[in-house]
């Protein structure tokens, strides 16, 4: 099964359809996949493509994971041009990936220690995408059978069935392989848990950079910076994403409950008196408060409310300031930078892809807009 909003079998025979597996500045690496090509044979399996000016003019973005039509292939020079982008079945903005089927969250049982609050943030963030979620706990070689069983049981109480693996000792990888087969999966998780190691083991050709966990943060020194899709030998694609340690949760307070399986199951065959109930003791609320992550739910709810309030307040913006939400959920006022005065990006940054810059700006849309308006952007183009 290949994720797409389009039935590939209905496309004309000479239609050259590929999947964008990497984006670097204005170049798109397009892979022609055997599962889409069927019996067709092509001289090479991938081409480095530019985007037709027409697409640029209409503002059609091309993302990793996009299924695209390639024109004028130069097989000898391994170049081509993207003529159109097929409708997306799904789209994630952070990381920017189109047509993903599922998110696989990777955490380590140890080194770094499994932090339940951090795991909850990642889970909620993943739940908000609406994609299917699978959870993988790596480095099981570092703990005993008892600890492994305890985690399994604890997370089952949250509503998840983690797969316990050791990439290093090659334990538990078979069931992981079958969960990934013929699907496009985004691998996500904190730094240093072994995401790149896992992908290298599943796809030896990927050769992602892995490095020793070092320093107080327990963070790998060479962290993954680009979003790139890798072909699984048994079919399917994997995206390694940069590790985030503290994903921010931006949703309406009313959306948060649906991100907790514990709440979802309680609301399966009963409902609260008020449809916008936030499950914190309102009259007629049927959701119990007696479950492990209830305090996490309340904490995240408070964050969402703070953010929602900040958005409301900024409807009448104070021109000189902009609102910023810090990692701890506190809203801070920061002087607004004028687009023209935006600091020049460093030589190092300029060499990086726009995707990297998006990460470095940490999702701050004002800054991104300022950057796109500034000449730094056209230098990247
Ligand atoms: N003991 C043990 N160590 C592992 C295992 N898998 C990976 N590691 C080590 O964990 C460290 C970090 O691995 P990476 O694959 O770079 O982690 P990552 O999640 O890609 O990190 P970022 O790219 O920073 O997000 C490396 O030193 C790996 O050798 C495992 O199963 N057991
Ligand atoms: Mg990595
Ligand atoms: Zn309720």
CSV table of C-alpha atoms and ligand atoms in Angstrom, one decimal:
chain,number,residue,atom,x,y,z
A,1,UNK,CA,0.0,0.0,0.0
A,2,UNK,CA,1.3,3.4,-0.9
A,3,UNK,CA,-0.2,6.4,0.7
A,4,UNK,CA,-1.7,8.9,-1.7
A,5,UNK,CA,-4.9,10.7,-2.4
A,6,UNK,CA,-4.5,9.5,-6.0
A,7,UNK,CA,-5.0,6.0,-7.5
A,8,UNK,CA,-1.7,5.5,-9.4
A,9,UNK,CA,-3.2,2.8,-11.6
A,10,UNK,CA,-5.4,5.4,-13.4
A,11,UNK,CA,-2.4,7.5,-14.6
A,12,UNK,CA,-1.4,7.3,-18.2
A,13,UNK,CA,1.3,4.8,-19.1
A,14,UNK,CA,4.0,7.3,-20.0
A,15,UNK,CA,3.4,9.3,-16.8
A,16,UNK,CA,6.7,9.5,-14.9
A,17,UNK,CA,5.8,9.4,-11.3
A,18,UNK,CA,8.2,9.6,-8.4
A,19,UNK,CA,8.4,10.4,-4.7
A,20,UNK,CA,10.4,13.3,-3.4
A,21,UNK,CA,12.8,11.7,-0.8
A,22,UNK,CA,15.0,14.8,0.0
A,23,UNK,CA,14.9,18.5,-0.4
A,24,UNK,CA,18.0,20.6,-0.4
A,25,UNK,CA,17.5,24.3,-1.1
A,26,UNK,CA,15.8,24.3,-4.5
A,27,UNK,CA,16.7,20.8,-5.5
A,28,UNK,CA,14.5,17.8,-5.1
A,29,UNK,CA,15.7,14.2,-5.1
A,30,UNK,CA,13.0,12.2,-6.8
A,31,UNK,CA,13.0,8.4,-6.4
A,32,UNK,CA,11.1,6.1,-8.8
A,33,UNK,CA,9.8,3.4,-6.6
A,34,UNK,CA,9.4,-0.2,-7.8
A,35,UNK,CA,6.0,-0.5,-6.0
A,36,UNK,CA,4.6,2.4,-8.1
A,37,UNK,CA,6.4,1.7,-11.4
A,38,UNK,CA,5.1,-1.9,-11.5
A,39,UNK,CA,6.8,-3.7,-14.5
A,40,UNK,CA,8.2,-0.5,-16.0
A,41,UNK,CA,12.0,-0.3,-16.2
A,42,UNK,CA,13.9,3.0,-16.0
A,43,UNK,CA,17.6,3.7,-16.7
A,44,UNK,CA,18.2,5.1,-13.2
A,45,UNK,CA,16.2,4.9,-10.0
A,46,UNK,CA,16.4,8.6,-9.0
A,47,UNK,CA,16.8,12.1,-10.5
A,48,UNK,CA,17.9,15.4,-9.1
A,49,UNK,CA,15.0,17.7,-10.1
A,50,UNK,CA,14.2,21.4,-10.1
A,51,UNK,CA,10.7,22.8,-9.7
A,52,UNK,CA,9.1,24.2,-12.9
A,53,UNK,CA,8.8,28.0,-12.8
A,54,UNK,CA,5.1,27.6,-13.2
A,55,UNK,CA,4.9,25.7,-9.9
A,56,UNK,CA,6.9,28.4,-8.2
A,57,UNK,CA,4.7,31.1,-9.6
A,58,UNK,CA,1.5,29.6,-8.2
A,59,UNK,CA,3.3,29.0,-4.9
A,60,UNK,CA,3.1,25.2,-5.1
A,61,UNK,CA,5.5,23.9,-2.4
A,62,UNK,CA,7.2,20.6,-2.9
A,63,UNK,CA,7.7,18.6,0.2
A,64,UNK,CA,9.6,15.4,1.1
A,65,UNK,CA,7.0,12.6,0.6
A,66,UNK,CA,5.3,14.3,-2.3
A,67,UNK,CA,4.3,12.2,-5.3
A,68,UNK,CA,5.4,14.2,-8.3
A,69,UNK,CA,5.2,14.1,-12.1
A,70,UNK,CA,8.7,14.4,-13.6
A,71,UNK,CA,9.2,15.8,-17.1
A,72,UNK,CA,12.1,16.0,-19.5
A,73,UNK,CA,14.2,13.4,-17.7
A,74,UNK,CA,17.9,13.6,-18.6
A,75,UNK,CA,18.8,10.0,-17.7
A,76,UNK,CA,22.5,10.4,-18.5
A,77,UNK,CA,22.9,13.5,-16.4
A,78,UNK,CA,20.4,12.2,-13.9
A,79,UNK,CA,18.4,15.5,-13.9
A,80,UNK,CA,14.8,16.3,-14.4
A,81,UNK,CA,12.1,18.8,-13.7
A,82,UNK,CA,9.0,18.5,-11.4
A,83,UNK,CA,5.9,19.4,-13.5
A,84,UNK,CA,3.2,18.8,-11.0
A,85,UNK,CA,2.5,17.7,-7.4
A,86,UNK,CA,-0.2,15.1,-6.8
A,87,UNK,CA,-2.8,15.8,-4.1
A,88,UNK,CA,-1.5,14.9,-0.7
A,89,UNK,CA,-3.2,12.2,1.5
A,90,UNK,CA,-1.7,13.8,4.6
A,91,UNK,CA,0.6,16.7,5.3
A,92,UNK,CA,2.7,17.4,8.4
A,93,UNK,CA,4.4,20.8,8.8
A,94,UNK,CA,6.9,19.9,11.5
A,95,UNK,CA,8.6,17.8,10.3
A,96,UNK,CA,7.6,18.8,6.7
A,97,UNK,CA,6.5,15.5,5.3
A,98,UNK,CA,3.7,14.7,2.9
A,99,UNK,CA,1.7,11.4,2.5
A,100,UNK,CA,2.9,9.8,5.8
A,101,UNK,CA,0.8,7.0,7.2
A,102,UNK,CA,2.1,6.8,10.7
A,103,UNK,CA,4.5,8.2,13.3
A,104,UNK,CA,6.8,5.9,15.2
A,105,UNK,CA,8.0,7.4,18.4
A,106,UNK,CA,11.3,6.1,19.6
A,107,UNK,CA,12.4,6.5,23.2
A,108,UNK,CA,15.2,4.9,25.1
A,109,UNK,CA,14.5,2.9,28.3
A,110,UNK,CA,17.8,4.2,29.6
A,111,UNK,CA,20.6,6.5,28.5
A,112,UNK,CA,18.8,8.8,28.4
A,113,UNK,CA,16.4,7.8,31.1
A,114,UNK,CA,12.8,7.5,30.0
A,115,UNK,CA,11.0,10.7,31.1
A,116,UNK,CA,7.3,10.1,31.3
A,117,UNK,CA,6.4,13.8,31.0
A,118,UNK,CA,8.5,14.2,27.9
A,119,UNK,CA,7.0,11.0,26.5
A,120,UNK,CA,3.5,12.3,27.1
A,121,UNK,CA,4.4,15.5,25.2
A,122,UNK,CA,5.6,13.5,22.2
A,123,UNK,CA,2.6,11.3,22.3
A,124,UNK,CA,0.2,14.2,22.5
A,125,UNK,CA,2.0,16.0,19.7
A,126,UNK,CA,1.8,12.8,17.6
A,127,UNK,CA,-1.9,12.3,18.5
A,128,UNK,CA,-2.6,15.8,17.2
A,129,UNK,CA,-1.5,14.9,13.7
A,130,UNK,CA,-4.2,12.4,13.4
A,131,UNK,CA,-1.8,9.8,12.1
A,132,UNK,CA,-1.5,6.3,13.5
A,133,UNK,CA,1.1,6.0,16.3
A,134,UNK,CA,3.4,3.3,17.2
A,135,UNK,CA,5.8,3.4,20.1
A,136,UNK,CA,9.2,1.8,20.2
A,137,UNK,CA,11.4,1.6,23.4
A,138,UNK,CA,15.0,1.2,22.5
A,139,UNK,CA,18.1,0.1,24.4
A,140,UNK,CA,16.4,-2.7,26.3
A,141,UNK,CA,19.8,-4.3,26.5
A,142,UNK,CA,20.6,-1.8,29.3
A,143,UNK,CA,17.9,-3.0,31.7
A,144,UNK,CA,16.7,-6.3,33.1
A,145,UNK,CA,13.6,-8.3,32.1
A,146,UNK,CA,11.7,-7.0,35.2
A,147,UNK,CA,12.2,-3.3,34.2
A,148,UNK,CA,11.1,-4.1,30.7
A,149,UNK,CA,7.9,-5.8,31.9
A,150,UNK,CA,7.2,-2.9,34.2
A,151,UNK,CA,7.4,-0.4,31.3
A,152,UNK,CA,5.2,-2.6,29.1
A,153,UNK,CA,2.6,-2.7,31.8
A,154,UNK,CA,2.8,1.0,32.7
A,155,UNK,CA,2.4,2.1,29.1
A,156,UNK,CA,-0.4,-0.3,28.5
A,157,UNK,CA,-2.2,1.6,31.3
A,158,UNK,CA,-1.8,4.7,29.2
A,159,UNK,CA,-3.3,2.9,26.2
A,160,UNK,CA,-0.2,2.1,24.2
A,161,UNK,CA,1.6,-1.2,23.3
A,162,UNK,CA,5.3,-0.4,23.1
A,163,UNK,CA,7.6,-2.6,21.2
A,164,UNK,CA,10.8,-3.1,23.2
A,165,UNK,CA,13.9,-3.4,21.1
A,166,UNK,CA,17.6,-3.1,21.2
A,167,UNK,CA,19.1,-1.8,18.0
A,168,UNK,CA,22.6,-2.6,19.3
A,169,UNK,CA,21.8,-6.2,20.2
A,170,UNK,CA,19.3,-6.6,17.3
A,171,UNK,CA,16.5,-7.7,19.6
A,172,UNK,CA,12.8,-7.3,18.8
A,173,UNK,CA,13.5,-5.9,15.3
A,174,UNK,CA,11.3,-8.4,13.4
A,175,UNK,CA,8.0,-7.1,14.7
A,176,UNK,CA,9.2,-3.6,14.1
A,177,UNK,CA,9.9,-4.5,10.5
A,178,UNK,CA,6.4,-5.8,10.0
A,179,UNK,CA,4.9,-2.6,11.6
A,180,UNK,CA,6.8,-0.6,9.0
A,181,UNK,CA,6.3,-2.7,5.9
A,182,UNK,CA,4.8,-0.8,2.9
A,183,UNK,CA,4.0,2.3,4.9
A,184,UNK,CA,5.5,5.7,5.1
A,185,UNK,CA,6.6,6.2,8.7
A,186,UNK,CA,8.0,9.3,10.4
A,187,UNK,CA,10.5,8.4,13.1
A,188,UNK,CA,10.4,10.9,15.9
A,189,UNK,CA,11.8,11.1,19.4
A,190,UNK,CA,14.2,12.9,21.6
A,191,UNK,CA,17.9,13.2,20.8
A,192,UNK,CA,20.2,10.3,21.6
A,193,UNK,CA,17.6,7.5,21.8
A,194,UNK,CA,18.9,5.7,18.7
A,195,UNK,CA,16.6,6.8,15.9
A,196,UNK,CA,19.4,7.1,13.3
A,197,UNK,CA,21.0,3.8,14.6
A,198,UNK,CA,17.6,2.1,14.1
A,199,UNK,CA,17.3,3.4,10.5
A,200,UNK,CA,20.8,2.4,9.7
A,201,UNK,CA,20.1,-1.1,11.0
A,202,UNK,CA,16.8,-1.4,9.0
A,203,UNK,CA,18.3,0.2,5.9
A,204,UNK,CA,22.1,-0.3,5.8
A,205,UNK,CA,22.3,1.9,2.7
A,206,UNK,CA,21.0,4.9,4.7
A,207,UNK,CA,24.3,5.3,6.6
A,208,UNK,CA,23.0,8.1,8.9
A,209,UNK,CA,25.4,9.8,11.2
A,210,UNK,CA,25.3,8.4,14.8
A,211,UNK,CA,27.5,9.4,17.6
A,212,UNK,CA,28.3,8.7,21.2
A,213,UNK,CA,26.0,10.3,23.7
A,214,UNK,CA,28.0,13.0,25.4
A,215,UNK,CA,27.7,15.7,27.9
A,216,UNK,CA,25.1,16.5,30.5
A,217,UNK,CA,22.2,16.5,28.1
A,218,UNK,CA,22.9,12.9,27.1
A,219,UNK,CA,22.5,14.1,23.5
A,220,UNK,CA,24.3,12.7,20.5
A,221,UNK,CA,26.9,15.2,19.2
A,222,UNK,CA,26.1,15.0,15.5
A,223,UNK,CA,22.3,15.3,15.5
A,224,UNK,CA,20.2,14.7,12.5
A,225,UNK,CA,19.3,18.0,10.7
A,226,UNK,CA,17.6,17.1,7.4
A,227,UNK,CA,14.4,15.4,6.8
A,228,UNK,CA,15.0,12.6,4.3
A,229,UNK,CA,13.0,9.5,3.3
A,230,UNK,CA,14.7,6.1,3.1
A,231,UNK,CA,13.5,3.1,1.2
A,232,UNK,CA,12.9,0.0,3.4
A,233,UNK,CA,14.2,-3.2,1.7
A,234,UNK,CA,10.8,-4.8,2.3
A,235,UNK,CA,8.9,-1.8,0.9
A,236,UNK,CA,7.8,1.4,2.6
A,237,UNK,CA,9.7,4.6,3.5
A,238,UNK,CA,11.1,5.9,6.7
A,239,UNK,CA,11.8,9.6,7.6
A,240,UNK,CA,14.4,10.3,10.2
A,241,UNK,CA,13.6,13.6,11.9
A,242,UNK,CA,15.7,15.9,14.0
A,243,UNK,CA,15.3,15.1,17.7
A,244,UNK,CA,13.3,17.6,19.7
A,245,UNK,CA,13.6,17.5,23.4
A,246,UNK,CA,10.5,19.5,24.3
A,247,UNK,CA,7.8,19.6,21.6
A,248,UNK,CA,5.4,22.4,22.2
A,249,UNK,CA,1.7,21.6,22.2
A,250,UNK,CA,-0.3,24.1,20.3
A,251,UNK,CA,-4.0,23.1,20.2
A,252,UNK,CA,-7.3,24.3,21.5
A,253,UNK,CA,-8.0,23.2,25.1
A,254,UNK,CA,-11.1,21.3,23.8
A,255,UNK,CA,-8.9,19.2,21.5
A,256,UNK,CA,-6.5,18.0,24.2
A,257,UNK,CA,-8.8,15.3,25.7
A,258,UNK,CA,-8.9,13.3,22.5
A,259,UNK,CA,-5.1,13.1,22.6
A,260,UNK,CA,-5.3,10.9,25.7
A,261,UNK,CA,-6.4,7.3,25.1
A,262,UNK,CA,-7.4,7.2,28.8
A,263,UNK,CA,-10.0,9.9,28.2
A,264,UNK,CA,-11.0,8.5,24.8
A,265,UNK,CA,-11.9,5.1,26.3
A,266,UNK,CA,-13.9,6.7,29.1
A,267,UNK,CA,-15.9,8.6,26.6
A,268,UNK,CA,-16.6,5.7,24.3
A,269,UNK,CA,-20.0,4.8,25.7
A,270,UNK,CA,-20.9,7.8,27.9
A,271,UNK,CA,-20.6,11.6,27.5
A,272,UNK,CA,-20.1,14.6,29.8
A,273,UNK,CA,-23.1,16.9,30.4
A,274,UNK,CA,-21.4,19.8,28.5
A,275,UNK,CA,-20.0,19.1,25.1
A,276,UNK,CA,-17.0,21.5,25.7
A,277,UNK,CA,-16.2,19.8,29.1
A,278,UNK,CA,-12.5,20.0,29.9
A,279,UNK,CA,-12.8,17.1,32.5
A,280,UNK,CA,-11.6,18.9,35.6
A,281,UNK,CA,-14.6,18.4,37.9
A,282,UNK,CA,-17.3,20.3,35.9
A,283,UNK,CA,-20.8,19.3,36.8
A,284,UNK,CA,-21.9,16.2,34.9
A,285,UNK,CA,-18.3,15.3,33.9
A,286,UNK,CA,-18.0,11.5,33.5
A,287,UNK,CA,-14.2,11.4,33.2
A,288,UNK,CA,-12.5,10.0,36.3
A,289,UNK,CA,-9.4,11.8,37.7
A,290,UNK,CA,-7.9,8.6,39.0
A,291,UNK,CA,-5.4,7.7,36.3
A,292,UNK,CA,-1.6,8.1,36.1
A,293,UNK,CA,-1.4,10.9,33.5
A,294,UNK,CA,-4.2,13.0,34.8
A,295,UNK,CA,-1.8,15.6,36.2
A,296,UNK,CA,0.0,15.7,32.9
A,297,UNK,CA,-3.3,16.3,31.2
A,298,UNK,CA,-4.1,19.2,33.5
A,299,UNK,CA,-0.6,20.7,33.0
A,300,UNK,CA,-0.9,20.6,29.2
A,301,UNK,CA,-4.4,21.9,29.4
A,302,UNK,CA,-3.2,24.9,31.4
A,303,UNK,CA,-0.5,25.4,28.7
A,304,UNK,CA,-3.1,25.3,25.9
A,305,UNK,CA,-5.3,27.7,27.7
A,306,UNK,CA,-2.4,30.2,28.2
A,307,UNK,CA,-1.6,30.0,24.5
A,308,UNK,CA,-5.2,30.3,23.4
A,309,UNK,CA,-5.5,33.4,25.6
A,310,UNK,CA,-2.3,34.8,24.2
A,311,UNK,CA,-3.7,34.4,20.6
A,312,UNK,CA,-6.9,36.1,21.7
A,313,UNK,CA,-4.9,39.0,23.3
A,314,UNK,CA,-2.8,39.4,20.2
A,315,UNK,CA,-5.9,40.0,18.1
A,316,UNK,CA,-5.3,43.6,19.2
A,317,UNK,CA,-1.5,43.5,18.8
A,318,UNK,CA,0.9,45.8,20.5
A,319,UNK,CA,2.8,46.8,17.4
A,320,UNK,CA,6.2,46.9,19.1
A,321,UNK,CA,6.0,43.5,20.7
A,322,UNK,CA,5.2,40.0,19.7
A,323,UNK,CA,4.2,37.1,21.9
A,324,UNK,CA,6.4,34.2,22.4
A,325,UNK,CA,5.6,31.0,24.2
A,326,UNK,CA,8.6,29.7,26.1
A,327,UNK,CA,9.3,26.0,26.7
A,328,UNK,CA,7.7,26.2,30.1
A,329,UNK,CA,4.5,27.4,28.5
A,330,UNK,CA,4.9,31.0,29.8
A,331,UNK,CA,4.0,33.7,27.4
A,332,UNK,CA,6.6,36.4,27.0
A,333,UNK,CA,6.6,39.7,25.2
A,334,UNK,CA,9.5,40.2,22.8
A,335,UNK,CA,10.4,43.3,20.8
A,336,UNK,CA,9.1,42.7,17.2
A,337,UNK,CA,12.0,42.7,14.7
A,338,UNK,CA,11.4,44.7,11.5
A,339,UNK,CA,11.8,42.5,8.4
A,340,UNK,CA,14.5,44.7,7.0
A,341,UNK,CA,16.5,44.7,10.2
A,342,UNK,CA,16.4,41.0,10.5
A,343,UNK,CA,19.8,39.8,11.3
A,344,UNK,CA,21.7,38.4,8.4
A,345,UNK,CA,21.9,34.6,8.4
A,346,UNK,CA,25.4,33.3,9.0
A,347,UNK,CA,27.5,31.8,6.2
A,348,UNK,CA,27.0,28.4,7.9
A,349,UNK,CA,23.2,28.8,7.9
A,350,UNK,CA,23.1,30.0,4.4
A,351,UNK,CA,24.6,26.7,3.3
A,352,UNK,CA,21.8,24.8,5.0
A,353,UNK,CA,18.6,24.0,3.5
A,354,UNK,CA,15.5,26.1,4.1
A,355,UNK,CA,14.1,23.1,6.1
A,356,UNK,CA,16.9,23.5,8.5
A,357,UNK,CA,16.3,27.1,8.9
A,358,UNK,CA,12.7,26.4,9.7
A,359,UNK,CA,13.8,24.2,12.5
A,360,UNK,CA,16.3,26.7,13.8
A,361,UNK,CA,13.6,29.4,13.9
A,362,UNK,CA,11.8,26.9,16.1
A,363,UNK,CA,8.5,27.3,14.4
A,364,UNK,CA,8.3,31.1,15.0
A,365,UNK,CA,6.2,32.1,12.0
A,366,UNK,CA,6.9,35.8,12.4
A,367,UNK,CA,10.6,35.2,12.1
A,368,UNK,CA,10.1,32.8,9.2
A,369,UNK,CA,8.0,35.4,7.4
A,370,UNK,CA,10.7,38.0,8.1
A,371,UNK,CA,13.3,35.7,6.7
A,372,UNK,CA,11.3,34.9,3.6
A,373,UNK,CA,10.8,38.6,3.0
A,374,UNK,CA,14.5,39.3,3.5
A,375,UNK,CA,17.2,38.8,0.9
A,376,UNK,CA,18.6,35.9,2.8
A,377,UNK,CA,15.7,33.9,1.3
A,378,UNK,CA,16.5,34.8,-2.3
A,379,UNK,CA,20.1,33.8,-1.7
A,380,UNK,CA,18.8,30.4,-0.8
A,381,UNK,CA,16.7,30.3,-3.9
B,1,LIG,N1,23.1,0.5,24.6
B,1,LIG,C1,22.5,0.8,23.5
B,1,LIG,N2,22.9,2.0,22.8
B,1,LIG,C2,22.3,2.3,21.7
B,1,LIG,C3,21.3,1.5,21.1
B,1,LIG,N3,20.9,2.1,20.0
B,1,LIG,C4,21.6,3.2,19.8
B,1,LIG,N4,22.5,3.3,20.8
B,1,LIG,C5,23.5,4.4,21.0
B,1,LIG,O1,22.8,5.6,21.3
B,1,LIG,C6,23.5,6.8,20.8
B,1,LIG,C7,22.6,7.7,20.0
B,1,LIG,O2,22.2,7.1,18.9
B,1,LIG,P1,21.6,7.9,17.6
B,1,LIG,O3,21.1,6.9,16.6
B,1,LIG,O4,22.6,8.9,17.1
B,1,LIG,O5,20.4,8.7,18.2
B,1,LIG,P2,19.3,9.7,17.5
B,1,LIG,O6,18.0,9.4,18.2
B,1,LIG,O7,19.4,9.6,16.1
B,1,LIG,O8,19.8,11.1,18.0
B,1,LIG,P3,19.6,12.5,17.3
B,1,LIG,O9,20.1,12.4,15.9
B,1,LIG,O10,20.4,13.4,18.1
B,1,LIG,O11,18.1,12.9,17.4
B,1,LIG,C8,24.7,6.2,20.0
B,1,LIG,O12,25.8,6.2,20.8
B,1,LIG,C9,24.2,4.8,19.7
B,1,LIG,O13,25.3,3.9,19.6
B,1,LIG,C10,20.9,0.3,21.8
B,1,LIG,O14,20.0,-0.5,21.4
B,1,LIG,N5,21.5,0.0,23.0
B,2,LIG,MG1,19.8,11.0,14.6
B,3,LIG,ZN1,-15.8,15.9,31.3
